[in-house]
Short mmCIF file of C-alpha atoms in Angstrom, two decimals:
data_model
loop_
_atom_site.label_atom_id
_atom_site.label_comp_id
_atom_site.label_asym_id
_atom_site.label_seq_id
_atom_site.Cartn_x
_atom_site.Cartn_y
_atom_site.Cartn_z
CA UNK A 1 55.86 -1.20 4.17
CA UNK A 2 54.90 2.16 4.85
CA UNK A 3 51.76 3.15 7.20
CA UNK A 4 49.30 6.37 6.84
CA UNK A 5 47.82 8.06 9.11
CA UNK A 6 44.13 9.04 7.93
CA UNK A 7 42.77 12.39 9.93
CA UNK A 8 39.48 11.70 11.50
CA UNK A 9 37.16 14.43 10.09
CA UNK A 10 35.96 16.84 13.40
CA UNK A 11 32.02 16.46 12.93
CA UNK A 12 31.46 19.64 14.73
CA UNK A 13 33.59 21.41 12.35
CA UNK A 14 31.87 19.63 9.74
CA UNK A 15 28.36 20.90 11.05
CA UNK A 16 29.98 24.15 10.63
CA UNK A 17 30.64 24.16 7.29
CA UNK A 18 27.64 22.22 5.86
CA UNK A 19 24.92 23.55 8.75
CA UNK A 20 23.88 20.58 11.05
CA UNK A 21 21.39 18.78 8.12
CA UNK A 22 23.82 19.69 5.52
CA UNK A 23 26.54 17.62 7.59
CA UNK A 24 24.06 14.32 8.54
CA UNK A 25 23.46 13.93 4.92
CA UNK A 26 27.01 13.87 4.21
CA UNK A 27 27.09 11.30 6.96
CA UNK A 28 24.21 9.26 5.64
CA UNK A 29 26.28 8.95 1.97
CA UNK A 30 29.44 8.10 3.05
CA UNK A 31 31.02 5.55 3.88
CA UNK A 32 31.28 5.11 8.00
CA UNK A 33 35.23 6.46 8.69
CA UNK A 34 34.34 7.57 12.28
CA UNK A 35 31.53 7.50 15.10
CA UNK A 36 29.87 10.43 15.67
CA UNK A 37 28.52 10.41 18.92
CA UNK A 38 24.93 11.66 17.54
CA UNK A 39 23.85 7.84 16.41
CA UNK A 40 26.04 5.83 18.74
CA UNK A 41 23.81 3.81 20.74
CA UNK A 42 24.53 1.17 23.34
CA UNK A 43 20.85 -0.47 24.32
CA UNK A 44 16.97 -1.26 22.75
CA UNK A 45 15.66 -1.89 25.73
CA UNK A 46 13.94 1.10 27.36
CA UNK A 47 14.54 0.39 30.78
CA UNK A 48 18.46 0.68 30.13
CA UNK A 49 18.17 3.95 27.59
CA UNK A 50 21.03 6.17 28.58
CA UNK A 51 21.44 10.19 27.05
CA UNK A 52 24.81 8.37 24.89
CA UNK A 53 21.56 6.26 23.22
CA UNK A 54 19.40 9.90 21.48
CA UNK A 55 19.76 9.99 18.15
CA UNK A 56 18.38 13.02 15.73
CA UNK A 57 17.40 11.91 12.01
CA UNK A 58 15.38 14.91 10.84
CA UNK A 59 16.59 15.49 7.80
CA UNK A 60 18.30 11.88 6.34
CA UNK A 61 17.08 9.63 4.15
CA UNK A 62 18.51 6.46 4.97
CA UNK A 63 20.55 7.29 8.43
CA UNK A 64 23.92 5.09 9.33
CA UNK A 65 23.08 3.67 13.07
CA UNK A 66 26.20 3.28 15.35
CA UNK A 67 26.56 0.62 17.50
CA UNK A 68 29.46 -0.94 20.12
CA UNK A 69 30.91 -2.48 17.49
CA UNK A 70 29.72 -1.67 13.99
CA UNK A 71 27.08 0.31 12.08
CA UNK A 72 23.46 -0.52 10.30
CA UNK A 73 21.65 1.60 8.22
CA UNK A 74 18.17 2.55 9.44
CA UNK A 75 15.76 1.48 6.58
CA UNK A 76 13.69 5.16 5.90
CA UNK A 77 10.92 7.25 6.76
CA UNK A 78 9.02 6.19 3.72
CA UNK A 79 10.48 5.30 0.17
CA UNK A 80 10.33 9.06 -1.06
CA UNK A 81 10.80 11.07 2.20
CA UNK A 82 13.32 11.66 4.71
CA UNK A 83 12.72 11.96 8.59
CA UNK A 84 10.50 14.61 9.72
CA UNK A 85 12.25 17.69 11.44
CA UNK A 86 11.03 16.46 14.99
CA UNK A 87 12.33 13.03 14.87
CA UNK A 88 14.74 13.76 17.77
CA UNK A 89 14.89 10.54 20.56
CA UNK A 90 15.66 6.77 21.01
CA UNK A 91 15.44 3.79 19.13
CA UNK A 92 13.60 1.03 21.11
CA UNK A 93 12.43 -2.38 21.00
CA UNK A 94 8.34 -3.09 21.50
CA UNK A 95 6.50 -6.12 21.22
CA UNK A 96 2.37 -5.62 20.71
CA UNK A 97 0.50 -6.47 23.79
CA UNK A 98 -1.85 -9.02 21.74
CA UNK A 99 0.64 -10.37 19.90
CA UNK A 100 3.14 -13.20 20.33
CA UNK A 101 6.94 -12.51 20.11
CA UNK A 102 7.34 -13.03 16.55
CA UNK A 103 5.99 -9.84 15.66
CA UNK A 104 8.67 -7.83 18.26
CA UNK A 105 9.21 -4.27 16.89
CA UNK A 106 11.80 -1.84 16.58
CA UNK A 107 10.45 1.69 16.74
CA UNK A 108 11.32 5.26 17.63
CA UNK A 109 10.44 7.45 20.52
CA UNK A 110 10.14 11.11 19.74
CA UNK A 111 11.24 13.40 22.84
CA UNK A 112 11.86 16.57 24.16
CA UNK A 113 15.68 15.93 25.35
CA UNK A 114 18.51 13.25 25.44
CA UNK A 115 17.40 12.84 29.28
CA UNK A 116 15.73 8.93 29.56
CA UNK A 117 13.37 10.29 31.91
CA UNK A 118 11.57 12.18 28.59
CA UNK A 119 11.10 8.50 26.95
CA UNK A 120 7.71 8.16 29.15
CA UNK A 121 6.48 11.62 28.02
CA UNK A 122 7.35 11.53 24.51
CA UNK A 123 5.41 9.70 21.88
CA UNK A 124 6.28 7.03 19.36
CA UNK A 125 6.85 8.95 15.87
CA UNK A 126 4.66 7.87 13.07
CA UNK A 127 3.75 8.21 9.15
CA UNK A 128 2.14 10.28 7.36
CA UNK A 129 -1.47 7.78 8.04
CA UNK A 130 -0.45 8.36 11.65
CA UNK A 131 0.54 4.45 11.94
CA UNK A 132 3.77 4.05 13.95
CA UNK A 133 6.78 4.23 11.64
CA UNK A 134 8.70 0.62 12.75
CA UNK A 135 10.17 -2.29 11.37
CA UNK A 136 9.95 -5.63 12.55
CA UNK A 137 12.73 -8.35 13.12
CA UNK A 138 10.53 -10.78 10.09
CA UNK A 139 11.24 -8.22 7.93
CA UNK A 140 14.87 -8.86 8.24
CA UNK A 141 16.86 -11.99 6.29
CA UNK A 142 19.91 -11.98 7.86
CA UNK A 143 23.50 -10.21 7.24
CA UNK A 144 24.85 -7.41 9.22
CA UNK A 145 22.04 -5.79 10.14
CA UNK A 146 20.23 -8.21 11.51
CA UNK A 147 23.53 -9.69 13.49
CA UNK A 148 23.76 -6.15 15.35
CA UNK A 149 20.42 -5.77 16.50
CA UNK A 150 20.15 -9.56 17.53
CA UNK A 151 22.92 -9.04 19.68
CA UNK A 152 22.21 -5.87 21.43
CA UNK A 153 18.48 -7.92 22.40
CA UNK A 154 20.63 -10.51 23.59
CA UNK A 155 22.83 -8.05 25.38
CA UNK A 156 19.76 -5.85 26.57
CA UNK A 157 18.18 -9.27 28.10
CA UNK A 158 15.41 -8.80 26.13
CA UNK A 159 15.15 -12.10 23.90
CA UNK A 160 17.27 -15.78 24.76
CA UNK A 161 19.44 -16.72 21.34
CA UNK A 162 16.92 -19.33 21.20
CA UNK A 163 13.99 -17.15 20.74
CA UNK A 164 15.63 -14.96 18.34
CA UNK A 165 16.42 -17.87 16.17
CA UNK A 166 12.63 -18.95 16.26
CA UNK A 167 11.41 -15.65 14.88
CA UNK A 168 13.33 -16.06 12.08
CA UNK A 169 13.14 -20.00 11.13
CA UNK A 170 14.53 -21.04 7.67
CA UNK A 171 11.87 -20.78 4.87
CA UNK A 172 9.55 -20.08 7.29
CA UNK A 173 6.67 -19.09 4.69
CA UNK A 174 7.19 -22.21 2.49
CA UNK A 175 4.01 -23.22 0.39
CA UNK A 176 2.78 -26.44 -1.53
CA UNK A 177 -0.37 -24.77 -2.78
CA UNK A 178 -2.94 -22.32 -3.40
CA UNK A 179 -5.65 -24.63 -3.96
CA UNK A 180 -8.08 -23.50 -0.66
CA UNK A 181 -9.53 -27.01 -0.80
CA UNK A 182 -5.56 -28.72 -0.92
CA UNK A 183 -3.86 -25.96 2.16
CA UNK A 184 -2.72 -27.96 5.14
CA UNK A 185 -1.18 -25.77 8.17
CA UNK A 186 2.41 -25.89 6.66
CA UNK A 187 0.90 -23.01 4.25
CA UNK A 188 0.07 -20.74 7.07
CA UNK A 189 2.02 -17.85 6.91
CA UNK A 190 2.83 -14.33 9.16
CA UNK A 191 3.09 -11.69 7.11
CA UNK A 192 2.41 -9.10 9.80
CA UNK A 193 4.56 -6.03 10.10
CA UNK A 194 6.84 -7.28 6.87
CA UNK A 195 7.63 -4.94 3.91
CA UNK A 196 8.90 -7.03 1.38
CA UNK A 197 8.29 -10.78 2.79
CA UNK A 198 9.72 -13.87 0.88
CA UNK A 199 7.79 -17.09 0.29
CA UNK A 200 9.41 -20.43 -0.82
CA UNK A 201 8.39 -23.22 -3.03
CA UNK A 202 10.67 -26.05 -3.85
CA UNK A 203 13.81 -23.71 -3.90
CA UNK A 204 12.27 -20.72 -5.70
CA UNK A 205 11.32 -17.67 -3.80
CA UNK A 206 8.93 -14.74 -4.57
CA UNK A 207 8.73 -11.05 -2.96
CA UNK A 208 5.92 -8.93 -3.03
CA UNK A 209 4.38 -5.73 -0.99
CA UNK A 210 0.95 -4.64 0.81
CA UNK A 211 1.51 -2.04 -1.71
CA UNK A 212 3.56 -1.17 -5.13
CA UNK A 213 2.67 2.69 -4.81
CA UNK A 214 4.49 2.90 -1.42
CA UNK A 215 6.43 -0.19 -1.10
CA UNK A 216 7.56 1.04 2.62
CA UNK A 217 4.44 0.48 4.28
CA UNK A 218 4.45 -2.99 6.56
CA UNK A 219 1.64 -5.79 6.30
CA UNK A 220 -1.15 -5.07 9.13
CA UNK A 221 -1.01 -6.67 12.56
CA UNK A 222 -3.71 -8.69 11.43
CA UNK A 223 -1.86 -10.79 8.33
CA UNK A 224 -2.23 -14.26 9.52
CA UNK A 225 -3.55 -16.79 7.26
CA UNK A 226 -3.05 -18.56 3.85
CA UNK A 227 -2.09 -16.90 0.36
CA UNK A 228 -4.63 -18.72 -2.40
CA UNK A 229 -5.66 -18.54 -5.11
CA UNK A 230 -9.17 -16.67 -6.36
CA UNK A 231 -10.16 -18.28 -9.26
CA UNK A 232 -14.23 -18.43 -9.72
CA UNK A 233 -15.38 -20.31 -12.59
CA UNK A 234 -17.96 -17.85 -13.23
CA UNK A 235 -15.48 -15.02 -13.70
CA UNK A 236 -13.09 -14.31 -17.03
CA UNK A 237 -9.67 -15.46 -16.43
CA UNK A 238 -8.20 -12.17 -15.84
CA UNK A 239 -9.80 -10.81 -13.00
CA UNK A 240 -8.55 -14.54 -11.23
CA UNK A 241 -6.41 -13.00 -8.25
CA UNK A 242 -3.72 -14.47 -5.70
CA UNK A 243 -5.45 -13.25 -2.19
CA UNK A 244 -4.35 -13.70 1.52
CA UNK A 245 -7.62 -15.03 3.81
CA UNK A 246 -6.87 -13.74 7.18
CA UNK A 247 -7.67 -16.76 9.82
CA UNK A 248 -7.45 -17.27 13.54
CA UNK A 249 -5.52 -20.27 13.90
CA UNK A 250 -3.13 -22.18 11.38
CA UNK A 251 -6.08 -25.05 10.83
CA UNK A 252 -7.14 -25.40 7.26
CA UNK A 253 -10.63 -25.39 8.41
CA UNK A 254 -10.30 -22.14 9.51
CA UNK A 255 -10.25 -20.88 6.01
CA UNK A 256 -14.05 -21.00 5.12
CA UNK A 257 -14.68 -18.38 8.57
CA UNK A 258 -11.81 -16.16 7.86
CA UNK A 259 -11.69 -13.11 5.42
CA UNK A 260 -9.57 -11.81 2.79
CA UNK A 261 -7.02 -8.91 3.27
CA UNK A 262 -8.32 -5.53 3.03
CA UNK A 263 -6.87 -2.03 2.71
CA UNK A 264 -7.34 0.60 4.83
CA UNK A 265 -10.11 1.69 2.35
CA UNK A 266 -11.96 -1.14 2.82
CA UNK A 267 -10.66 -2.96 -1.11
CA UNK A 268 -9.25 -6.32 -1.59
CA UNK A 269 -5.26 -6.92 -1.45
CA UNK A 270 -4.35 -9.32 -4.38
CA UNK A 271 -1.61 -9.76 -6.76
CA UNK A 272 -2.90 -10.04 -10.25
CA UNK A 273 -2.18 -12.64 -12.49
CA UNK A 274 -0.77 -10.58 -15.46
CA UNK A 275 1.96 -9.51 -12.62
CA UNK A 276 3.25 -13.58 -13.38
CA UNK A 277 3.92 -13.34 -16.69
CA UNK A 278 6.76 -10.22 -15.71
CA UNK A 279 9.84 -11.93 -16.28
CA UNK A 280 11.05 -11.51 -12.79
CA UNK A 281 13.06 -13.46 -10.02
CA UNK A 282 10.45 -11.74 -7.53
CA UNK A 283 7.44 -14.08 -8.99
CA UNK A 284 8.88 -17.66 -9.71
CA UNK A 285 7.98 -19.29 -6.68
CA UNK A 286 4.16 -18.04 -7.26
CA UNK A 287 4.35 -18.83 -11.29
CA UNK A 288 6.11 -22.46 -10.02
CA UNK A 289 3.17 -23.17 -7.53
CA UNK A 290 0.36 -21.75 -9.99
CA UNK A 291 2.05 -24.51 -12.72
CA UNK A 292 2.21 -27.23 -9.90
CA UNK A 293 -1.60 -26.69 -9.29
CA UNK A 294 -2.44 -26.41 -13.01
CA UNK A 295 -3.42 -23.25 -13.22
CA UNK A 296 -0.57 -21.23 -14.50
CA UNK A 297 -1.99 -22.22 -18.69
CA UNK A 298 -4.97 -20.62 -18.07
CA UNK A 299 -2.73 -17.46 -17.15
CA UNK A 300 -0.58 -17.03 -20.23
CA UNK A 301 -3.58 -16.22 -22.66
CA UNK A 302 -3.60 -12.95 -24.84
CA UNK A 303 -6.62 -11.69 -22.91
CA UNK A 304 -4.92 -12.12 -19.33
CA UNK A 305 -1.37 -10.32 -20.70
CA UNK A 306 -3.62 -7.64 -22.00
CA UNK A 307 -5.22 -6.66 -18.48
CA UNK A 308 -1.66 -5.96 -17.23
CA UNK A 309 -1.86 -2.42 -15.88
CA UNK A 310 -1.46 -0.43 -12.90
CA UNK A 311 -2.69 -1.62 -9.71
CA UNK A 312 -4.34 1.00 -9.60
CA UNK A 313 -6.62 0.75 -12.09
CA UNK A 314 -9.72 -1.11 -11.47
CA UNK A 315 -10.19 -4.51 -13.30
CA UNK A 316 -14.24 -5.22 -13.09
CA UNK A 317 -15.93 -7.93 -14.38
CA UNK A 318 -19.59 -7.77 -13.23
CA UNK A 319 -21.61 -4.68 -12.12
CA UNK A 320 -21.84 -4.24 -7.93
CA UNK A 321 -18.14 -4.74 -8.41
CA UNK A 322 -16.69 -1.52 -5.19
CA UNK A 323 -13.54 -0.04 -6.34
CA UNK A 324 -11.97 3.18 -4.93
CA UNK A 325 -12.62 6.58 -6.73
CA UNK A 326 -10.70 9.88 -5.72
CA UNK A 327 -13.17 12.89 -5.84
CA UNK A 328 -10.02 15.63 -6.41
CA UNK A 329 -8.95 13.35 -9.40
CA UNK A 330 -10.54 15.01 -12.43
CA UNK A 331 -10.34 11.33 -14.98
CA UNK A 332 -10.75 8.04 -14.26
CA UNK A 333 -8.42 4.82 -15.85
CA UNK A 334 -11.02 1.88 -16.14
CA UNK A 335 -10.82 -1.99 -17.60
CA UNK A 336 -13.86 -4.06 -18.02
CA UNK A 337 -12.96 -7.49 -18.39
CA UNK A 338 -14.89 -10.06 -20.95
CA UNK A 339 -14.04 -13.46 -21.38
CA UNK A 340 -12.25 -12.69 -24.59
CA UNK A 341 -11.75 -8.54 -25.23
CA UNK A 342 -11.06 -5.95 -22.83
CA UNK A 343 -12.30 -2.50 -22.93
CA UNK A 344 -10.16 -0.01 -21.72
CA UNK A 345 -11.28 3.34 -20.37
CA UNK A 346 -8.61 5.75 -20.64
CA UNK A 347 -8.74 9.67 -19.19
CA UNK A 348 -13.01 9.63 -18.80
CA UNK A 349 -13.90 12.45 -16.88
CA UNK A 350 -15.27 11.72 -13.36
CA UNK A 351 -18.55 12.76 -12.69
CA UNK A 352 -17.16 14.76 -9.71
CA UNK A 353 -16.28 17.79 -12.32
CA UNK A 354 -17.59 20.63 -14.21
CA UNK A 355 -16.16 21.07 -17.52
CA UNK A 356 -16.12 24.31 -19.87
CA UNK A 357 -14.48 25.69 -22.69
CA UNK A 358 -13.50 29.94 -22.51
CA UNK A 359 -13.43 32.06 -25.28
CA UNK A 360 -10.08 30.90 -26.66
CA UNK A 361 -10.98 27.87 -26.89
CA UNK A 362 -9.24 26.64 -23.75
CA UNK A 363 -10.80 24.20 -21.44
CA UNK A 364 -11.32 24.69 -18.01
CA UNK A 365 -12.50 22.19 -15.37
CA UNK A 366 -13.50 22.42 -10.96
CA UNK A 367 -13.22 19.60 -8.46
CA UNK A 368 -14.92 20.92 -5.55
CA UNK A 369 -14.87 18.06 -3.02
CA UNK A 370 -12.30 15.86 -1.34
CA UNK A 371 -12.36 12.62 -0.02
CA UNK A 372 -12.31 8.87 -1.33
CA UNK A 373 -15.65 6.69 -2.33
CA UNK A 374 -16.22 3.34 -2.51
CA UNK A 375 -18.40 3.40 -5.98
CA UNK A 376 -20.02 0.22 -8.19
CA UNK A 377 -21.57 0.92 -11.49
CA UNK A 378 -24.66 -0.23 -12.35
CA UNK A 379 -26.86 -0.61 -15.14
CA UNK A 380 -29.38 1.95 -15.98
CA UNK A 381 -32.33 2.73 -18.45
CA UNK A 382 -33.31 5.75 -20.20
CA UNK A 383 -36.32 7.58 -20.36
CA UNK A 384 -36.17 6.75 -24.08
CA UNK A 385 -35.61 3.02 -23.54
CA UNK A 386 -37.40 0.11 -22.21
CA UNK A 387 -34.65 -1.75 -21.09
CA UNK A 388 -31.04 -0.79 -19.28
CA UNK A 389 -28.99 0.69 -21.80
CA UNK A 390 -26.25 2.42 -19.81
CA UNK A 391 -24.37 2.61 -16.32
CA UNK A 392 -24.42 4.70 -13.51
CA UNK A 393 -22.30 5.02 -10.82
CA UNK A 394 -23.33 4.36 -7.34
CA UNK A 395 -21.52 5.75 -4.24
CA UNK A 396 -21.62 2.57 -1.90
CA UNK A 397 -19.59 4.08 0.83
CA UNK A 398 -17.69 7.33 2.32
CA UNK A 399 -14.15 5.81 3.07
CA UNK A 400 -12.69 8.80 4.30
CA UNK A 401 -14.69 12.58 5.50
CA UNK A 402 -16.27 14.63 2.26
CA UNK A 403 -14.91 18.26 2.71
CA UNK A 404 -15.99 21.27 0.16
CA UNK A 405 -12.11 22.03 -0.97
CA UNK A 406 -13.71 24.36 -3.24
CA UNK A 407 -16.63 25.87 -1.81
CA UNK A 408 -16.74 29.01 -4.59
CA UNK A 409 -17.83 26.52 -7.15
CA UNK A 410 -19.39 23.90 -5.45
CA UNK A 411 -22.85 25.20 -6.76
CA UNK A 412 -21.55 23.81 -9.92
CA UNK A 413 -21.28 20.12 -9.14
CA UNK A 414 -24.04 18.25 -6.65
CA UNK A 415 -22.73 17.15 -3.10
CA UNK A 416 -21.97 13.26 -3.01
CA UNK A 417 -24.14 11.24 -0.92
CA UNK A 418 -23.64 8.24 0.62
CA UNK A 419 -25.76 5.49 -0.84
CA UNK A 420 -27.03 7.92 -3.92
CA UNK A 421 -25.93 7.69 -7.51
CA UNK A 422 -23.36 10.04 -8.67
CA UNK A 423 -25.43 13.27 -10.21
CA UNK A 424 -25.00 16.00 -12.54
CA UNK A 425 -26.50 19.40 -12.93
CA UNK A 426 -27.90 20.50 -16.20
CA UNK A 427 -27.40 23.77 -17.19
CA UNK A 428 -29.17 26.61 -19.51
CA UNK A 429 -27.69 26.82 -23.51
CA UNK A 430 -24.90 29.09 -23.73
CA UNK A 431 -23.85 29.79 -20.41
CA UNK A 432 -20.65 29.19 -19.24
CA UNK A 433 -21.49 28.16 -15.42
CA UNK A 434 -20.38 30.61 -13.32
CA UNK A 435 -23.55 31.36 -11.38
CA UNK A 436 -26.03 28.95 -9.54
CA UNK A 437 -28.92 30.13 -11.52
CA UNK A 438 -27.23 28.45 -14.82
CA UNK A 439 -28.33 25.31 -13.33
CA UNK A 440 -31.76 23.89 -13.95
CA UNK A 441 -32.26 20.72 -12.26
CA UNK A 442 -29.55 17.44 -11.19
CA UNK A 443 -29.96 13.95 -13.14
CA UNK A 444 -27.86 10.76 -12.32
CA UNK A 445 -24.43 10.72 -13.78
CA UNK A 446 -23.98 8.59 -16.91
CA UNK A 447 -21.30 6.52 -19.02
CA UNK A 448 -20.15 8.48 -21.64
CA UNK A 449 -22.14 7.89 -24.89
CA UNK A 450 -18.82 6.70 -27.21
CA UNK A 451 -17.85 4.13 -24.84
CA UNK A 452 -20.66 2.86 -23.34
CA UNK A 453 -21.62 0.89 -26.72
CA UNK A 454 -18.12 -1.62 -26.31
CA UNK A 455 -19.22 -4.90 -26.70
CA UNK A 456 -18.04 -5.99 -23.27
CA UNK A 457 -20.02 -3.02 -21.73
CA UNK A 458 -23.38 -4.02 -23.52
CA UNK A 459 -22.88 -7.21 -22.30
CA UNK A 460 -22.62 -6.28 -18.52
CA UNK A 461 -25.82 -3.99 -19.19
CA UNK A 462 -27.21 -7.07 -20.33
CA UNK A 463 -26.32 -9.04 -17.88
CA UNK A 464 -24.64 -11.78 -20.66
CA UNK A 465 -21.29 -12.34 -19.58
CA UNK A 466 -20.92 -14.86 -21.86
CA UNK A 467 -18.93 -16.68 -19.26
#
């Protein structure tokens, strides 16, 4: 048998060649043949940091993680991005100071120098929302990974092998309903700082995020409570929604004083039922425990396949019904839900806008604010009518600052406020609004003429749901 020796690549040559980001992204796609001393690290814990324990990721995607005696990839910055150019420091462990152990941390210090004396004066490094960038130990299933960080806590004195086990039970987030009336407190669930956590019912599983636009972002501190499932009678069978009520304790009383999930914005989290009829491994325990409650029939009609769609597009079934408009966006992507059609808004301009068309023909359009609105629609009459015959759009609330982006054509669109309804200059015949004196007075914003006449519109106007 003959042996072969296999030369260990010099990584400061290497940085040479490739420049030093040039040479960690070669690191971060190959496969681990040697330990560069840059991501070698021998402790979590804070209080035992040493300079061998600074590690620089600006630059990499998904960086390898060398430890004692293996390696781990570091899950990302975010799912599109790679570490910011200052993410220069340590690794560490943290547990929340109003939080039990369960929810113990791994984040990443940002300092000035490999010295552990900087760790006090540097500053945890964070996301683009400014939220600390971290990943929790429930986010983790098992395998390697989890095996090398378990026993550098163990090693660091941080956690017993007993605790560690605990935060990590099997099937800890098994359910036997969504019925709110049927939950006992083996449906209580942590889904706090998790990405991508699993549930179990009777040995299928189901994954899902706090968000399918950026799947890296963690459940908030606060998700502690009972998946269920929101199913008024009132309301057309596809805007029914799995929800998460966030309670204080794991009692099923609790339910009735707690409150559903919310985004940042201030909108309901919920997993719509046209997501259970993908044909998926990542929904079978929810489709199994929707069947088990009876419920899952109701969910495989025409109607409820049809409102399948974006997340982002807002389902609404009733007028006073908040969902989250964009002013920069220049359309909107609507469904109105009836209890047998659906109409579907596609590309309607926002009222936000100004639209024009030049001389050639072309079209030209300005969005001169920024910022995000809670809006409802509601219904409206005409001057010419004696009863509501359209919608407007009201702007409940500001969810983030209003800023002027454009402020050379904001005479052409009124300025949002906060409680109003959405207006609209009109302007002279024939001019093409370039000047503020085109415009003669503002009226409330109104559904497009075409589309407002949809059967399940006019029945909203109504107020005959027809449910």
């Amino acid at each position: 048998m003959m042996l072969f020796a296999m030369k260990v690549p010099n990584y400061h040559a290497l940085a040479q060649i490739l420049g030093s980001q040039g040479c960690r992204r070669f690191l971060s796609h190959s496969k681990p043949l040697f330990i560069p001393s840059q991501r070698r690290i021998k402790s979590l814990n804070p209080t035992k940091l040493t300079s061998s324990d600074y590690l620089s990721l600006a630059g990499v995607k998904y960086p390898h993680i060398y430890t004692l005696e293996s390696s781990f990839r570091l899950r990302g910055y975010t799912r599109k991005t790679i570490f910011p150019e200052h993410a220069h420091g340590f690794l560490y462990y943290f547990i929340p100071p109003d939080e039990q152990e369960k929810t113990l941390q791994i984040r990443f210090r940002v300092t000035d120098s490999d010295s552990p004396e900087s760790f006090e004066s540097g500053s945890d490094l964070l996301l683009p929302d400014r939220s600390p960038w971290f990943f929790s130990l429930n986010e983790m299933k098992g395998g390697n990974d989890y095996s090398l960080i378990r026993e550098m806590l163990i090693r660091d004195g941080v956690l017993k092998e007993a605790q560690l086990q605990a935060l990590h039970p099997k099937h800890k987030r098994t359910i036997r309903t969504l019925i709110p009336s049927k939950l006992s407190s083996s449906d209580y669930m942590t889904l706090s700082g998790c990405i991508r956590p699993t549930i179990y019912f009777q040995g299928s599983t189901s994954i899902f995020a706090y968000t399918r636009r950026e799947s890296s972002i963690p459940f908030p501190d606060a998700a502690h409570g009972f998946l269920y499932f929101h199913a008024p009678a009132e309301d057309p069978k596809a805007a029914w929604q799995i929800r998460f009520r966030v309670t204080d304790s794991d009692s099923p009383e609790s339910f009735q004083s707690g409150s559903d999930l919310r985004y940042p914005n201030g909108t309901t989290w919920f997993i719509t039922p046209s997501w259970l009829s993908e044909s998926s491994k990542n929904v079978c325990a929810l489709r199994k425990v929707l069947i088990h409650d009876g419920y899952f029939d109701s969910l495989v009609t025409k109607e409820v396949r049809r409102s399948s769609g974006p997340m982002s597009v807002p389902k609404l079934h009733a007028l006073g019904q908040a969902f989250r408009v964009d002013l920069h966006k220049t359309h909107l992507d609507l469904q109105f839900l009836g209890p047998t059609q659906i109409a579907r808004i596609r590309g309607m301009r926002t009222p936000f806008g100004r639209w024009w068309v030049g001389s050639l023909g072309r079209q030209f359009s300005v969005q001169p604010y920024a910022g995000e609105v809670l809006c409802c629609f509601e219904a409206y009459k005409t001057p010419s009518n004696t009863q509501p015959d359209t919608l407007v759009l009201r702007l409940l609330k500001f969810l983030s600052p209003i800023t002027v982006a454009q402020p050379e054509v904001a005479h052409m669109v009124p300025m949002p406020q906060e409680g109003g309804l959405a207006m609209k200059y009109t302007a002279k015949a024939g001019d093409l609004l370039i000047s503020s004196h085109d415009f003669v007075e503002s009226r409330p914003w109104m559904f497009p003429a075409p589309t407002v006449v949809h059967p399940v519109i006019q029945a909203l106007i109504r107020g005959n749901t027809g449910k």
